[in-house]
PDB file of C-alpha atoms in Angstrom:
ATOM      1  CA  MET N   1      30.851-139.048 -12.712  1.00  0.00           C
ATOM      2  CA  ASN N   2      32.806-136.126 -13.499  1.00  0.00           C
ATOM      3  CA  GLU N   3      30.132-135.019 -16.102  1.00  0.00           C
ATOM      4  CA  LYS N   4      27.867-135.070 -13.527  1.00  0.00           C
ATOM      5  CA  GLY N   5      29.927-132.590 -11.230  1.00  0.00           C
ATOM      6  CA  TYR N   6      32.166-134.843  -9.261  1.00  0.00           C
ATOM      7  CA  HIS N   7      36.015-135.080  -9.454  1.00  0.00           C
ATOM      8  CA  THR N   8      36.489-138.489  -9.691  1.00  0.00           C
ATOM      9  CA  ILE N   9      39.574-140.687  -8.039  1.00  0.00           C
ATOM     10  CA  ASN N  10      40.032-144.225  -9.164  1.00  0.00           C
ATOM     11  CA  CYS N  11      42.362-145.656  -6.658  1.00  0.00           C
ATOM     12  CA  ASN N  12      43.576-149.108  -7.406  1.00  0.00           C
ATOM     13  CA  TYR N  13      45.250-151.210  -4.592  1.00  0.00           C
ATOM     14  CA  PRO N  14      47.457-154.394  -4.262  1.00  0.00           C
ATOM     15  CA  SER N  15      44.306-156.423  -2.634  1.00  0.00           C
ATOM     16  CA  ARG N  16      46.535-159.759  -2.980  1.00  0.00           C
ATOM     17  CA  LYS N  17      49.609-158.198  -1.049  1.00  0.00           C
ATOM     18  CA  TYR N  18      48.334-156.808   2.426  1.00  0.00           C
ATOM     19  CA  SER N  19      45.902-157.279   5.112  1.00  0.00           C
ATOM     20  CA  VAL N  20      42.549-155.321   5.228  1.00  0.00           C
ATOM     21  CA  ASP N  21      44.469-152.710   7.428  1.00  0.00           C
ATOM     22  CA  LYS N  22      47.449-151.996   5.561  1.00  0.00           C
ATOM     23  CA  LEU N  23      45.341-151.428   2.434  1.00  0.00           C
ATOM     24  CA  ALA N  24      42.955-149.745   4.189  1.00  0.00           C
ATOM     25  CA  GLU N  25      45.512-146.936   4.903  1.00  0.00           C
ATOM     26  CA  HIS N  26      47.533-146.919   1.902  1.00  0.00           C
ATOM     27  CA  ALA N  27      44.594-146.903  -0.561  1.00  0.00           C
ATOM     28  CA  ILE N  28      42.329-144.109   1.400  1.00  0.00           C
ATOM     29  CA  SER N  29      45.444-142.028   2.007  1.00  0.00           C
ATOM     30  CA  THR N  30      46.667-142.129  -1.408  1.00  0.00           C
ATOM     31  CA  ALA N  31      43.086-141.710  -2.756  1.00  0.00           C
ATOM     32  CA  LEU N  32      42.305-138.411   0.054  1.00  0.00           C
ATOM     33  CA  CYS N  33      45.645-136.763  -1.291  1.00  0.00           C
ATOM     34  CA  GLN N  34      44.391-136.268  -4.703  1.00  0.00           C
ATOM     35  CA  CYS N  35      40.937-134.764  -3.768  1.00  0.00           C
ATOM     36  CA  PRO N  36      40.863-131.051  -4.329  1.00  0.00           C
ATOM     37  CA  GLU N  37      41.567-128.826  -1.244  1.00  0.00           C
ATOM     38  CA  ALA N  38      37.939-128.424   1.087  1.00  0.00           C
ATOM     39  CA  SER N  39      36.048-130.750  -1.158  1.00  0.00           C
ATOM     40  CA  ARG N  40      33.153-133.135   0.339  1.00  0.00           C
ATOM     41  CA  ILE N  41      34.283-136.634   0.353  1.00  0.00           C
ATOM     42  CA  HIS N  42      31.994-139.411  -0.920  1.00  0.00           C
ATOM     43  CA  PHE N  43      33.130-143.090  -1.515  1.00  0.00           C
ATOM     44  CA  VAL N  44      31.899-145.293  -4.067  1.00  0.00           C
ATOM     45  CA  THR N  45      32.948-148.454  -3.421  1.00  0.00           C
ATOM     46  CA  HIS N  46      33.037-151.999  -4.597  1.00  0.00           C
ATOM     47  CA  SER N  47      33.441-155.259  -2.714  1.00  0.00           C
ATOM     48  CA  MET N  48      36.214-155.309  -0.360  1.00  0.00           C
ATOM     49  CA  GLY N  49      36.777-151.606  -1.115  1.00  0.00           C
ATOM     50  CA  GLY N  50      33.627-151.195   1.046  1.00  0.00           C
ATOM     51  CA  ILE N  51      35.792-152.965   4.240  1.00  0.00           C
ATOM     52  CA  LEU N  52      38.563-150.862   3.588  1.00  0.00           C
ATOM     53  CA  VAL N  53      36.519-147.544   3.880  1.00  0.00           C
ATOM     54  CA  ARG N  54      34.988-148.975   7.127  1.00  0.00           C
ATOM     55  CA  GLN N  55      38.298-149.754   8.352  1.00  0.00           C
ATOM     56  CA  TYR N  56      39.978-146.297   7.706  1.00  0.00           C
ATOM     57  CA  LEU N  57      36.957-144.804   8.977  1.00  0.00           C
ATOM     58  CA  SER N  58      37.309-146.886  12.437  1.00  0.00           C
ATOM     59  CA  THR N  59      40.746-144.938  13.810  1.00  0.00           C
ATOM     60  CA  LYS N  60      40.047-142.072  11.573  1.00  0.00           C
ATOM     61  CA  VAL N  61      38.198-138.829  10.894  1.00  0.00           C
ATOM     62  CA  ILE N  62      37.758-137.263   7.473  1.00  0.00           C
ATOM     63  CA  LYS N  63      36.197-133.769   8.546  1.00  0.00           C
ATOM     64  CA  ASN N  64      34.401-133.244   5.205  1.00  0.00           C
ATOM     65  CA  LEU N  65      33.197-136.775   4.689  1.00  0.00           C
ATOM     66  CA  GLY N  66      29.983-136.752   2.420  1.00  0.00           C
ATOM     67  CA  ARG N  67      28.205-140.132   1.494  1.00  0.00           C
ATOM     68  CA  VAL N  68      29.443-143.443   0.783  1.00  0.00           C
ATOM     69  CA  VAL N  69      27.809-146.026  -1.537  1.00  0.00           C
ATOM     70  CA  MET N  70      29.246-149.620  -1.412  1.00  0.00           C
ATOM     71  CA  LEU N  71      28.185-152.014  -4.167  1.00  0.00           C
ATOM     72  CA  GLY N  72      28.103-155.460  -3.122  1.00  0.00           C
ATOM     73  CA  PRO N  73      30.500-155.523   0.013  1.00  0.00           C
ATOM     74  CA  PRO N  74      30.907-158.523   2.221  1.00  0.00           C
ATOM     75  CA  ASN N  75      30.043-156.400   5.515  1.00  0.00           C
ATOM     76  CA  LYS N  76      28.879-159.326   7.523  1.00  0.00           C
ATOM     77  CA  GLY N  77      31.534-161.157   5.615  1.00  0.00           C
ATOM     78  CA  SER N  78      31.270-164.051   2.864  1.00  0.00           C
ATOM     79  CA  GLN N  79      30.583-167.925   3.054  1.00  0.00           C
ATOM     80  CA  VAL N  80      32.633-168.741   0.427  1.00  0.00           C
ATOM     81  CA  VAL N  81      35.891-167.433   2.223  1.00  0.00           C
ATOM     82  CA  ASP N  82      34.394-169.940   5.078  1.00  0.00           C
ATOM     83  CA  SER N  83      34.351-172.567   2.544  1.00  0.00           C
ATOM     84  CA  LEU N  84      37.556-171.982   0.376  1.00  0.00           C
ATOM     85  CA  ARG N  85      39.903-170.278   2.699  1.00  0.00           C
ATOM     86  CA  ASN N  86      41.853-173.590   3.291  1.00  0.00           C
ATOM     87  CA  VAL N  87      41.523-174.851  -0.206  1.00  0.00           C
ATOM     88  CA  PRO N  88      45.200-174.763  -1.542  1.00  0.00           C
ATOM     89  CA  GLY N  89      45.976-171.621  -3.437  1.00  0.00           C
ATOM     90  CA  PHE N  90      43.021-169.578  -2.487  1.00  0.00           C
ATOM     91  CA  LYS N  91      45.661-167.255   0.270  1.00  0.00           C
ATOM     92  CA  LEU N  92      47.872-167.104  -3.314  1.00  0.00           C
ATOM     93  CA  PHE N  93      44.745-166.176  -5.144  1.00  0.00           C
ATOM     94  CA  ASN N  94      43.247-163.750  -2.778  1.00  0.00           C
ATOM     95  CA  GLY N  95      45.688-162.685  -0.511  1.00  0.00           C
ATOM     96  CA  PRO N  96      45.672-161.555   3.122  1.00  0.00           C
ATOM     97  CA  ALA N  97      42.807-159.562   2.965  1.00  0.00           C
ATOM     98  CA  GLY N  98      41.060-162.127   1.229  1.00  0.00           C
ATOM     99  CA  VAL N  99      41.216-164.670   4.007  1.00  0.00           C
ATOM    100  CA  GLN N 100      39.866-162.326   6.321  1.00  0.00           C
ATOM    101  CA  LEU N 101      36.570-161.974   5.034  1.00  0.00           C
ATOM    102  CA  GLY N 102      34.653-164.846   6.264  1.00  0.00           C
ATOM    103  CA  THR N 103      31.782-164.494   8.259  1.00  0.00           C
ATOM    104  CA  GLU N 104      33.108-165.735  11.764  1.00  0.00           C
ATOM    105  CA  ALA N 105      32.820-163.389  14.661  1.00  0.00           C
ATOM    106  CA  SER N 106      36.355-162.390  14.372  1.00  0.00           C
ATOM    107  CA  SER N 107      36.532-161.378  11.071  1.00  0.00           C
ATOM    108  CA  VAL N 108      37.487-158.313  10.060  1.00  0.00           C
ATOM    109  CA  PRO N 109      34.266-156.919   8.647  1.00  0.00           C
ATOM    110  CA  ASN N 110      32.319-158.501  11.712  1.00  0.00           C
ATOM    111  CA  LYS N 111      34.794-156.594  14.309  1.00  0.00           C
ATOM    112  CA  LEU N 112      34.469-153.307  12.530  1.00  0.00           C
ATOM    113  CA  GLY N 113      31.071-152.301  13.778  1.00  0.00           C
ATOM    114  CA  THR N 114      27.955-150.149  13.164  1.00  0.00           C
ATOM    115  CA  ALA N 115      28.084-147.721  10.320  1.00  0.00           C
ATOM    116  CA  ASN N 116      28.694-144.341  11.958  1.00  0.00           C
ATOM    117  CA  PHE N 117      28.490-142.276   8.416  1.00  0.00           C
ATOM    118  CA  ASP N 118      26.039-141.725   5.548  1.00  0.00           C
ATOM    119  CA  LEU N 119      25.840-145.022   3.915  1.00  0.00           C
ATOM    120  CA  GLY N 120      23.935-146.833   1.465  1.00  0.00           C
ATOM    121  CA  ILE N 121      24.122-150.628  -0.171  1.00  0.00           C
ATOM    122  CA  ILE N 122      23.369-151.933  -3.404  1.00  0.00           C
ATOM    123  CA  ALA N 123      23.378-155.470  -3.313  1.00  0.00           C
ATOM    124  CA  GLY N 124      23.217-157.606  -6.389  1.00  0.00           C
ATOM    125  CA  THR N 125      20.853-160.740  -7.060  1.00  0.00           C
ATOM    126  CA  ARG N 126      22.145-162.399 -10.337  1.00  0.00           C
ATOM    127  CA  SER N 127      25.333-164.596 -10.338  1.00  0.00           C
ATOM    128  CA  ILE N 128      27.417-165.982 -13.182  1.00  0.00           C
ATOM    129  CA  ASN N 129      29.597-168.179 -10.797  1.00  0.00           C
ATOM    130  CA  LEU N 130      26.984-171.055 -10.470  1.00  0.00           C
ATOM    131  CA  ILE N 131      29.889-172.610  -8.206  1.00  0.00           C
ATOM    132  CA  LEU N 132      30.091-170.065  -5.583  1.00  0.00           C
ATOM    133  CA  SER N 133      26.449-169.543  -5.314  1.00  0.00           C
ATOM    134  CA  THR N 134      25.969-172.463  -4.239  1.00  0.00           C
ATOM    135  CA  MET N 135      28.260-171.854  -1.150  1.00  0.00           C
ATOM    136  CA  LEU N 136      25.985-168.982  -0.452  1.00  0.00           C
ATOM    137  CA  PRO N 137      22.588-167.912   1.067  1.00  0.00           C
ATOM    138  CA  LYS N 138      20.119-166.706  -1.910  1.00  0.00           C
ATOM    139  CA  PRO N 139      19.771-164.210  -3.075  1.00  0.00           C
ATOM    140  CA  ASP N 140      23.211-163.571  -3.946  1.00  0.00           C
ATOM    141  CA  ASP N 141      25.670-162.087  -6.567  1.00  0.00           C
ATOM    142  CA  GLY N 142      28.093-164.882  -6.680  1.00  0.00           C
ATOM    143  CA  LYS N 143      30.374-163.549  -3.801  1.00  0.00           C
ATOM    144  CA  VAL N 144      28.336-162.716  -1.238  1.00  0.00           C
ATOM    145  CA  SER N 145      24.775-163.079  -0.193  1.00  0.00           C
ATOM    146  CA  VAL N 146      22.197-160.292  -0.114  1.00  0.00           C
ATOM    147  CA  GLU N 147      21.721-160.709   3.494  1.00  0.00           C
ATOM    148  CA  ASN N 148      25.926-160.154   4.105  1.00  0.00           C
ATOM    149  CA  THR N 149      25.794-156.785   2.404  1.00  0.00           C
ATOM    150  CA  LYS N 150      24.053-155.122   5.142  1.00  0.00           C
ATOM    151  CA  LEU N 151      25.119-153.169   7.833  1.00  0.00           C
ATOM    152  CA  ASP N 152      23.807-151.774  10.968  1.00  0.00           C
ATOM    153  CA  GLY N 153      23.445-147.972  10.359  1.00  0.00           C
ATOM    154  CA  MET N 154      23.015-148.050   6.976  1.00  0.00           C
ATOM    155  CA  ARG N 155      20.778-145.574   5.886  1.00  0.00           C
ATOM    156  CA  ASP N 156      19.318-147.277   3.066  1.00  0.00           C
ATOM    157  CA  HIS N 157      19.561-150.502   0.765  1.00  0.00           C
ATOM    158  CA  ILE N 158      18.813-151.902  -2.269  1.00  0.00           C
ATOM    159  CA  CYS N 159      18.723-155.037  -4.669  1.00  0.00           C
ATOM    160  CA  LEU N 160      19.733-154.583  -8.157  1.00  0.00           C
ATOM    161  CA  PRO N 161      19.342-157.902 -10.750  1.00  0.00           C
ATOM    162  CA  VAL N 162      23.247-157.512 -11.349  1.00  0.00           C
ATOM    163  CA  THR N 163      26.303-159.702 -10.545  1.00  0.00           C
ATOM    164  CA  HIS N 164      29.204-159.209  -8.319  1.00  0.00           C
ATOM    165  CA  PRO N 165      32.176-158.546 -10.726  1.00  0.00           C
ATOM    166  CA  PHE N 166      30.167-156.168 -13.359  1.00  0.00           C
ATOM    167  CA  MET N 167      27.978-154.259 -11.029  1.00  0.00           C
ATOM    168  CA  MET N 168      29.968-151.377 -11.122  1.00  0.00           C
ATOM    169  CA  LYS N 169      29.359-151.173 -15.752  1.00  0.00           C
ATOM    170  CA  SER N 170      25.340-151.452 -14.991  1.00  0.00           C
ATOM    171  CA  ASN N 171      23.452-147.939 -15.871  1.00  0.00           C
ATOM    172  CA  LYS N 172      20.853-149.026 -13.809  1.00  0.00           C
ATOM    173  CA  VAL N 173      23.870-149.624 -10.572  1.00  0.00           C
ATOM    174  CA  ILE N 174      25.455-146.003 -11.662  1.00  0.00           C
ATOM    175  CA  LYS N 175      22.382-144.003 -11.906  1.00  0.00           C
ATOM    176  CA  GLN N 176      21.008-145.521  -8.268  1.00  0.00           C
ATOM    177  CA  VAL N 177      24.651-144.177  -6.896  1.00  0.00           C
ATOM    178  CA  LEU N 178      24.104-140.597  -8.585  1.00  0.00           C
ATOM    179  CA  TYR N 179      20.691-140.765  -7.003  1.00  0.00           C
ATOM    180  CA  TYR N 180      21.844-141.892  -3.478  1.00  0.00           C
ATOM    181  CA  LEU N 181      24.859-139.083  -3.866  1.00  0.00           C
ATOM    182  CA  ASN N 182      22.497-136.432  -4.797  1.00  0.00           C
ATOM    183  CA  HIS N 183      19.554-137.315  -2.646  1.00  0.00           C
ATOM    184  CA  GLY N 184      20.794-139.709   0.706  1.00  0.00           C
ATOM    185  CA  GLU N 185      18.547-142.321  -0.331  1.00  0.00           C
ATOM    186  CA  PHE N 186      18.012-144.692  -3.365  1.00  0.00           C
ATOM    187  CA  ASN N 187      15.467-144.392  -5.706  1.00  0.00           C
ATOM    188  CA  HIS N 188      13.152-147.400  -4.821  1.00  0.00           C
TER     189      HIS N 188
END
């Protein structure tokens, strides 16, 4: 994305150590500190990263916020969490935040409300995890159903034939992300 004129910050966070609110504060604040002063701030997130941005924006304002593109976000939670949260080892492997991403009304994604920012969402329709896909309504990307990626207030939504763990590496996805950042819509 740097060659397309964007100063890119890739911020990792300890997703298996903390709850969504703590991860959001840590990850988003850390990323914002690395952005050039007075620059327009766009977010491109994958999976739980979208929930972290929503959590952060639910309590804070980024005055120079641009557009947000989410890849495979569990915006309405994931039925995989509902099915597996009580299985021994699930919390250890997915952490406190992973357990918070179910579909019940009290889950973090469902309590965060509608998008009040410029949002485009890319959902995957292919799965390499056939076991997890049996727990999801079709179509799905192996972790999140297409329907559960959607969020009231989003500006645009597109489905692409990609899987959850690899969608960020897909040239089709990258082209759509750049298109959305430049035009505020996907190239349908």
